[in-house]
mmCIF file of C-alpha atoms in Angstrom:
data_model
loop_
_atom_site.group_PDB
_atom_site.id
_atom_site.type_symbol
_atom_site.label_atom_id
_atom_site.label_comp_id
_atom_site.label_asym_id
_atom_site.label_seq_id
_atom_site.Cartn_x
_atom_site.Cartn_y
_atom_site.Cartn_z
ATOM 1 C CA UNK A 1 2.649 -17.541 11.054
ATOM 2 C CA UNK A 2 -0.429 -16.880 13.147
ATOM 3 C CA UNK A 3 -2.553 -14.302 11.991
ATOM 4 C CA UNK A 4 -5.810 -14.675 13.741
ATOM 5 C CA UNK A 5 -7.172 -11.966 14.353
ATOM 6 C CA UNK A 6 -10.572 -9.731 14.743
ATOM 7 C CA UNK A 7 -10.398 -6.546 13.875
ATOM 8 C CA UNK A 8 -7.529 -4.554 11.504
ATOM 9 C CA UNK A 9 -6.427 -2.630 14.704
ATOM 10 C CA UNK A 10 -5.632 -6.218 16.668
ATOM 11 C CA UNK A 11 -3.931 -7.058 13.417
ATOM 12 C CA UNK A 12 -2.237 -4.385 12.657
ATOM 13 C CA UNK A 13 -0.921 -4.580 16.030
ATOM 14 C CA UNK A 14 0.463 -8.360 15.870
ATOM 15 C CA UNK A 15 2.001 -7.443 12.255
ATOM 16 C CA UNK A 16 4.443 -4.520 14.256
ATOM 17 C CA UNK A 17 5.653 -7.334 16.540
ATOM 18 C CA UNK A 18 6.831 -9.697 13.237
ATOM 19 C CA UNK A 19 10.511 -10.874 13.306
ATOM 20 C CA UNK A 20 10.009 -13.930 10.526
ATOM 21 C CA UNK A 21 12.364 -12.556 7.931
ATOM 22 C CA UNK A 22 15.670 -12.567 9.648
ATOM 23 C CA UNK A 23 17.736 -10.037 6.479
ATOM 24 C CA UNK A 24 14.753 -7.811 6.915
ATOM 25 C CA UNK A 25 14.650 -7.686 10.566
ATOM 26 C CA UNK A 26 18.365 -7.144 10.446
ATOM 27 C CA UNK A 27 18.170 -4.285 7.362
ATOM 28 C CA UNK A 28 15.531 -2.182 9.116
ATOM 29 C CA UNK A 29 16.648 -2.533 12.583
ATOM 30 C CA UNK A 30 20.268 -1.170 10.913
ATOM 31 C CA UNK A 31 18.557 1.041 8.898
ATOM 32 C CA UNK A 32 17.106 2.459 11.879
ATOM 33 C CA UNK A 33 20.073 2.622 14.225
ATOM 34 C CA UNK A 34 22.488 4.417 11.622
ATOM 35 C CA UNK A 35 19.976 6.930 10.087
ATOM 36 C CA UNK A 36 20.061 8.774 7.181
ATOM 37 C CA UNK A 37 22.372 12.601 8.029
ATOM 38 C CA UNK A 38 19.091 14.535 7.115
ATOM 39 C CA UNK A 39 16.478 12.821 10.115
ATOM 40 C CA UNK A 40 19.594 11.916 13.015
ATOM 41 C CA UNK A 41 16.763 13.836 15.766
ATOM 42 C CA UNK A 42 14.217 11.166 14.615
ATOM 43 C CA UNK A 43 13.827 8.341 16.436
ATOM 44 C CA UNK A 44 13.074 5.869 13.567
ATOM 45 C CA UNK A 45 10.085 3.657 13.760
ATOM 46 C CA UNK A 46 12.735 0.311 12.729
ATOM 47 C CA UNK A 47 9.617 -2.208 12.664
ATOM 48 C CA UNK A 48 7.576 -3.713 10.210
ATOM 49 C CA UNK A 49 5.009 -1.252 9.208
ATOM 50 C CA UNK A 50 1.068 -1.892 9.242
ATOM 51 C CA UNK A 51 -1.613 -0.836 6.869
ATOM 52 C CA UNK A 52 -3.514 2.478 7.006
ATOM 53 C CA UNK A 53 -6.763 3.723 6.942
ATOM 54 C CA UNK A 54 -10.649 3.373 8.346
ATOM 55 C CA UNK A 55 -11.382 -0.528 8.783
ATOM 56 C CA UNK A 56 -14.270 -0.132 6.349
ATOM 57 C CA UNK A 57 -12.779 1.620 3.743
ATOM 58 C CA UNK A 58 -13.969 0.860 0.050
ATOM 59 C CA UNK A 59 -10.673 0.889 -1.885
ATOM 60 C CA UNK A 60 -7.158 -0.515 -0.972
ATOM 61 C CA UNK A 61 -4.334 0.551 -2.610
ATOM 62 C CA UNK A 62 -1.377 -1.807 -2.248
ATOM 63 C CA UNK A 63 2.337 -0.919 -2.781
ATOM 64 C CA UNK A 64 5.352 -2.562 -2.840
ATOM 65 C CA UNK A 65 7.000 -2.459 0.857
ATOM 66 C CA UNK A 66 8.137 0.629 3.260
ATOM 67 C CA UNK A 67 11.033 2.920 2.054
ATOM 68 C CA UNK A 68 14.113 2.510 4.439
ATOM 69 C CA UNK A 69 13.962 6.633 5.532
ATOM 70 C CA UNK A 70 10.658 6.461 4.312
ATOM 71 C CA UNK A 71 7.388 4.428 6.258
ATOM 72 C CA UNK A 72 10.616 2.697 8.000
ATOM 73 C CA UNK A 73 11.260 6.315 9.909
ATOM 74 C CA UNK A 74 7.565 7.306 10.314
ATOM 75 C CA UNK A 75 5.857 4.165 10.871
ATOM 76 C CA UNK A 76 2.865 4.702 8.732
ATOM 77 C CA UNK A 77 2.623 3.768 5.040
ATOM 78 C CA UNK A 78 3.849 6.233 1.941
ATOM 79 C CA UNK A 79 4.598 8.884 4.506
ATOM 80 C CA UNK A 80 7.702 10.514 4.863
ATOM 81 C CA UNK A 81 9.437 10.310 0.937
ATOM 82 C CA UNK A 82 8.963 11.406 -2.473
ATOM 83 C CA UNK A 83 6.329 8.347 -3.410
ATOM 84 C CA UNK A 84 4.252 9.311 -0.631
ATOM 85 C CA UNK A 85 4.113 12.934 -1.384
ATOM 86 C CA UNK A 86 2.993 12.005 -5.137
ATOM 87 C CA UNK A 87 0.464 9.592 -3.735
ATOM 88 C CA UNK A 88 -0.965 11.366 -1.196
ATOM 89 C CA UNK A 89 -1.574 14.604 -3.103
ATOM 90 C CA UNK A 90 -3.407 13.088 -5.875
ATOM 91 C CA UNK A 91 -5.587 11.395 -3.061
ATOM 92 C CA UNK A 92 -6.318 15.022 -1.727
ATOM 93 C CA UNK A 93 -7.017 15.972 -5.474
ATOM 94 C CA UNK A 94 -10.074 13.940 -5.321
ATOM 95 C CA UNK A 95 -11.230 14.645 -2.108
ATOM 96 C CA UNK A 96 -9.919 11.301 -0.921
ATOM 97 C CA UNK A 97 -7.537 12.504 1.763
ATOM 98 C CA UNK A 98 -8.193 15.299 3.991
ATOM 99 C CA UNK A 99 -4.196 16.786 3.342
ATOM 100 C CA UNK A 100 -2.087 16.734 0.498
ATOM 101 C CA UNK A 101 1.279 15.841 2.480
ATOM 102 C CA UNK A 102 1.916 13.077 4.592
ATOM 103 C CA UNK A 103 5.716 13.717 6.667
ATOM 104 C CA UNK A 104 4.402 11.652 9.923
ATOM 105 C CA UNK A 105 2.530 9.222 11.817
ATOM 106 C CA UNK A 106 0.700 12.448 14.414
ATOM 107 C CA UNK A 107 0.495 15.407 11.254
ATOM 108 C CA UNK A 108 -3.414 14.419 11.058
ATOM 109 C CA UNK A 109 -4.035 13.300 7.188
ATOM 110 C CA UNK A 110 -6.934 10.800 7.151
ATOM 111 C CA UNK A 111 -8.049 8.944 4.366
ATOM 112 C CA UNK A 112 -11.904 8.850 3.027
ATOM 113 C CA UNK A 113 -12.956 4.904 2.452
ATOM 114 C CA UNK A 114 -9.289 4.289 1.307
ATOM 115 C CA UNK A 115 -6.597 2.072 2.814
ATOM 116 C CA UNK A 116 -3.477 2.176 1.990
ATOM 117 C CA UNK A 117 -1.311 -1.404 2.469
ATOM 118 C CA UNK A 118 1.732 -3.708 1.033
ATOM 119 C CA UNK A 119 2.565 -7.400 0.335
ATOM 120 C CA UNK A 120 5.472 -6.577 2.465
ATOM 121 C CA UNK A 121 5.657 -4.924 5.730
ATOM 122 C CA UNK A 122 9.182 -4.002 6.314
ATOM 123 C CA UNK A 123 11.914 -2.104 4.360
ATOM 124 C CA UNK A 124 14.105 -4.374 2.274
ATOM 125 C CA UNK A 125 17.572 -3.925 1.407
ATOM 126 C CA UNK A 126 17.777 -1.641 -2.136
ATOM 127 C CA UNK A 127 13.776 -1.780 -1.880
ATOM 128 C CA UNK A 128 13.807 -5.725 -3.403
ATOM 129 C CA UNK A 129 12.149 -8.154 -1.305
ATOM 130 C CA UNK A 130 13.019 -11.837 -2.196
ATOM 131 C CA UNK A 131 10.307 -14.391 -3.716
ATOM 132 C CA UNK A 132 10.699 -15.910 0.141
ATOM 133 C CA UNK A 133 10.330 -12.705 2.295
ATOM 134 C CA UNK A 134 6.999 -11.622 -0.514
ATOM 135 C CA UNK A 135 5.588 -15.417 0.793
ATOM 136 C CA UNK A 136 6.336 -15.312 4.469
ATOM 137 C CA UNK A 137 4.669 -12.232 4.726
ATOM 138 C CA UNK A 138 1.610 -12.823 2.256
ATOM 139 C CA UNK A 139 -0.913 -14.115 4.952
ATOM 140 C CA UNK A 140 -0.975 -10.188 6.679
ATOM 141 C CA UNK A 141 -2.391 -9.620 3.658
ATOM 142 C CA UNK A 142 -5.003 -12.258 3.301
ATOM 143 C CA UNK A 143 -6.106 -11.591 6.929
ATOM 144 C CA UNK A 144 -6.470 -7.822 6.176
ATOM 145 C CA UNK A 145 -8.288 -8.596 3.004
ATOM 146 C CA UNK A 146 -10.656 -10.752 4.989
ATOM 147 C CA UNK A 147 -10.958 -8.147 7.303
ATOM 148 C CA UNK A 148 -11.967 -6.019 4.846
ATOM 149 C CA UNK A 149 -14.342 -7.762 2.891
ATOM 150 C CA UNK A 150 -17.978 -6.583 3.968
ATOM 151 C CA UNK A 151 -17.062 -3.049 2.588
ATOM 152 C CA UNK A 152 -13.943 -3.596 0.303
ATOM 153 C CA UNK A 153 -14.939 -3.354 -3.739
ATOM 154 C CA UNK A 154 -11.859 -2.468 -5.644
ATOM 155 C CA UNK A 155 -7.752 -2.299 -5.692
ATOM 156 C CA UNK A 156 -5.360 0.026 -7.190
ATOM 157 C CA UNK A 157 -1.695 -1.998 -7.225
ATOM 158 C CA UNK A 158 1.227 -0.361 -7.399
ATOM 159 C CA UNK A 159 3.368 -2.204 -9.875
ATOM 160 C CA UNK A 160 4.393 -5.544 -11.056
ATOM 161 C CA UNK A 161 5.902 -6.631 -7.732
ATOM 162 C CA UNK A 162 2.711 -5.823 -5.845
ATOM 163 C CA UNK A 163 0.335 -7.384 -8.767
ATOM 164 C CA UNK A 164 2.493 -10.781 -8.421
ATOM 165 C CA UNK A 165 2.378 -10.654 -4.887
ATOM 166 C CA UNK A 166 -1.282 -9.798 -4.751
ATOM 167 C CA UNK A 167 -3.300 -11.909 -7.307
ATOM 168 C CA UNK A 168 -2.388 -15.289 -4.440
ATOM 169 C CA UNK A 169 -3.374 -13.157 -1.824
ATOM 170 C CA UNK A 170 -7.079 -12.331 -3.069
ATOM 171 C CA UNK A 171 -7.556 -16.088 -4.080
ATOM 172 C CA UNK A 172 -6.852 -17.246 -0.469
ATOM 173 C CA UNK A 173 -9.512 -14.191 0.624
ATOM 174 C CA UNK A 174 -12.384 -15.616 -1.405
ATOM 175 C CA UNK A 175 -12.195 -14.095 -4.328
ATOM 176 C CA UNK A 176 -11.105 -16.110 -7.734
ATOM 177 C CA UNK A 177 -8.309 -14.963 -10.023
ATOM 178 C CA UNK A 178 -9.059 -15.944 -13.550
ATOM 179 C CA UNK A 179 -6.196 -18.689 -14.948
ATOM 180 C CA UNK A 180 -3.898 -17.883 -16.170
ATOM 181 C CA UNK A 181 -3.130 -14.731 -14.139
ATOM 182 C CA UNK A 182 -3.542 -11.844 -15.929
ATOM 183 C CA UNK A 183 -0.567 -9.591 -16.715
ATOM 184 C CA UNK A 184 0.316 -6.530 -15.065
ATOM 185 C CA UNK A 185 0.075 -3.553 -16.742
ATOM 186 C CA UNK A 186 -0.922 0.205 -16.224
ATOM 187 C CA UNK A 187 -4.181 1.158 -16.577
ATOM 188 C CA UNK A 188 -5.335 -2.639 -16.659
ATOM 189 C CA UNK A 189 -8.639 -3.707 -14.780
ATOM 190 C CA UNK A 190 -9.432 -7.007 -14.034
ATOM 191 C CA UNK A 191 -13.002 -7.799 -12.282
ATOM 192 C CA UNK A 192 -12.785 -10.858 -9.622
ATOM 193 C CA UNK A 193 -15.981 -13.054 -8.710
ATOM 194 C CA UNK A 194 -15.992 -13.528 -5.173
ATOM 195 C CA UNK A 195 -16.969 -17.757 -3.956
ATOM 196 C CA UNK A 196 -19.464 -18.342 -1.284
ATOM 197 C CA UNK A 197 -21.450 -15.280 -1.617
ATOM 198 C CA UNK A 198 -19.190 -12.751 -1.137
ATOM 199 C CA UNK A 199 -19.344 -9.997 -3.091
ATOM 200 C CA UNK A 200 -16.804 -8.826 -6.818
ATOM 201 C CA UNK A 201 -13.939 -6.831 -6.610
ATOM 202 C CA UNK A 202 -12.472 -4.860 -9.017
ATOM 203 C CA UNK A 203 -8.232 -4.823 -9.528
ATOM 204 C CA UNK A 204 -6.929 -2.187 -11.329
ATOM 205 C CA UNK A 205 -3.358 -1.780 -11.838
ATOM 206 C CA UNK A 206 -1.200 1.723 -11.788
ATOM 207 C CA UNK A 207 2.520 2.221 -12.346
ATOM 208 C CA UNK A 208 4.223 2.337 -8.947
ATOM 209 C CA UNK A 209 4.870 6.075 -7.794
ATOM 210 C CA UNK A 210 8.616 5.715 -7.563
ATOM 211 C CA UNK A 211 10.685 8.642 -8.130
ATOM 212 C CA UNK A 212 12.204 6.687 -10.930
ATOM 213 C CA UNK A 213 8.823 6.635 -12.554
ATOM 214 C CA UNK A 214 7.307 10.050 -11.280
ATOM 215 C CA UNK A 215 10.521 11.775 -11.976
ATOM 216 C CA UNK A 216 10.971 10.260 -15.848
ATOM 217 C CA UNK A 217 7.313 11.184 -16.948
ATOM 218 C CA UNK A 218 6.898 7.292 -17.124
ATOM 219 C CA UNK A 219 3.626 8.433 -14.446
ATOM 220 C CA UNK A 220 2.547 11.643 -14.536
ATOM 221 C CA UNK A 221 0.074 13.097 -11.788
ATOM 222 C CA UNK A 222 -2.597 12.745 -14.465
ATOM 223 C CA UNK A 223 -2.261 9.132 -15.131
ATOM 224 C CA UNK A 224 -2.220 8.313 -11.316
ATOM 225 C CA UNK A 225 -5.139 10.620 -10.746
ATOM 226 C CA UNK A 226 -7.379 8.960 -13.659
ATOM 227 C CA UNK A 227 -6.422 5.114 -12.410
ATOM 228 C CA UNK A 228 -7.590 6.267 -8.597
ATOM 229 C CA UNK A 229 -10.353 8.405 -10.181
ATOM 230 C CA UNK A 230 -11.535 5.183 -11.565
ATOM 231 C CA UNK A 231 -11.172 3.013 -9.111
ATOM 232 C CA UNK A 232 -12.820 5.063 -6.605
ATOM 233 C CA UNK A 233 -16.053 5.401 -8.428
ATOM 234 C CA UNK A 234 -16.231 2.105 -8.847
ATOM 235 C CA UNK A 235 -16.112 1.070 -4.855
ATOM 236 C CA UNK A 236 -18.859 3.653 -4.904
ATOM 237 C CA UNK A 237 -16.641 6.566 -3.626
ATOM 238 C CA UNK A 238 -17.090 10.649 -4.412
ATOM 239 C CA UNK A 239 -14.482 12.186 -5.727
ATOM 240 C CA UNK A 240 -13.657 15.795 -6.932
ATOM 241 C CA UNK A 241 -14.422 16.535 -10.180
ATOM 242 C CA UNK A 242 -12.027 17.850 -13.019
ATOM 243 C CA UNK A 243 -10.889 21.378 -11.843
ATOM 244 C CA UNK A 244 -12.308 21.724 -8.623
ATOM 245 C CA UNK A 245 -9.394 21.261 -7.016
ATOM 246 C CA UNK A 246 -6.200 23.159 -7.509
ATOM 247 C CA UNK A 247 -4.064 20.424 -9.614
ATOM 248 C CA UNK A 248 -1.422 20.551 -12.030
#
């Protein structure tokens, strides 16, 4: 795969066009043709789906891979489902998103010195990505991370799938991963020398917002706020304090 590219909008471009994992190219282009009852006046996006945010954002939060009816119909990451409502709002809660919702690709949220991107650009089937299809598509994610190095100085990762699928990636962008690779787990934080004079980064990892775990309590609003809240400080962003925003 050719990824070669100079600047996240040239690459985010070339990642749209990707066809290298035949059962996901067949599963979203499907997805997208049959349509869920509730969105039949969409026209579905149906391709792989890039990152999003401002090329010199400060904190990247990586997921797991677009939902089917989800980034799959919108064409922009968490937008359009349950996740990306939970996500999004507690990004607005700390001033780190200029709306709480996110429902498509023109409604006008932008983020604040946050990106949002996934090991895995298009929708699987039953939201599982093999070991193969999480490999194929790892070098987007190296060549956005090296993209984003002169400003990037922490991670939040959503889950185990995206911690697994991430530690390789910021090894091959310069940084090094201590051996052997540390566990994922919520709330964990796990600081990264960077080789050849680039700069640390700081990985911290959060319970995925699925609505299996939003809806059991296993991560509550609070818990995802705090791990952001965290995170952001430590790239150096503002955030809104404790109560002066309208949370729950």
């Amino acid at each position: 795969m050719d990824t070669e590219s100079g600047s996240l909008a040239a690459l985010d471009g070339r990642i749209t066009e990707c066809r290298a994992c035949p059962r996901l190219v067949e599963w979203r282009e499907e997805v997208a043709r049959v349509k869920r009852a509730a969105f039949t006046d969409w026209t579905y996006w149906g391709r792989p789906v890039p990152g999003f945010g401002p090329p010199d954002a400060r904190l990247l939060i990586v997921g797991l891979a677009p939902a089917a009816h989800g980034a799959n119909r919108t064409g922009r990451m968490f937008t359009g489902d349950r996740s990306g409502d939970v996500l999004y709002q507690a990004l607005y809660d700390l001033g780190l998103a200029s709306q709480p919702t996110a429902v498509s690709a023109d409604d006008g949220l932008e983020l604040r010195g946050v990106r949002v991107t996934s090991p895995v650009h298009c929708a699987p089937p039953a939201n599982k990505p093999t070991p193969g299809e999480r490999d194929t598509c790892r070098p987007w994610l190296v060549q956005e991370l090296h993209l984003l190095r002169p400003t990037l100085r922490s991670v939040v990762v959503l889950g185990a799938f995206g911690w697994q699928a991430a530690l390789p990636a910021f090894a091959a962008a310069g940084w090094t991963v201590p051996r052997p690779r540390p566990a994922f787990a919520h709330g964990a934080r796990v600081p990264l020398d960077g080789r050849d004079g680039l700069g640390g980064l700081d990985v911290f990892g959060c319970f995925h917002v699925s609505q299996r775990n939003t809806f059991t309590g296993r991560l509550t609003a609070e818990m995802l706020r705090e791990v952001l809240r965290t995170a952001a400080r430590t790239a150096g962003l503002p955030t809104t304090p404790p109560g002066d925003a309208d949370v729950p």
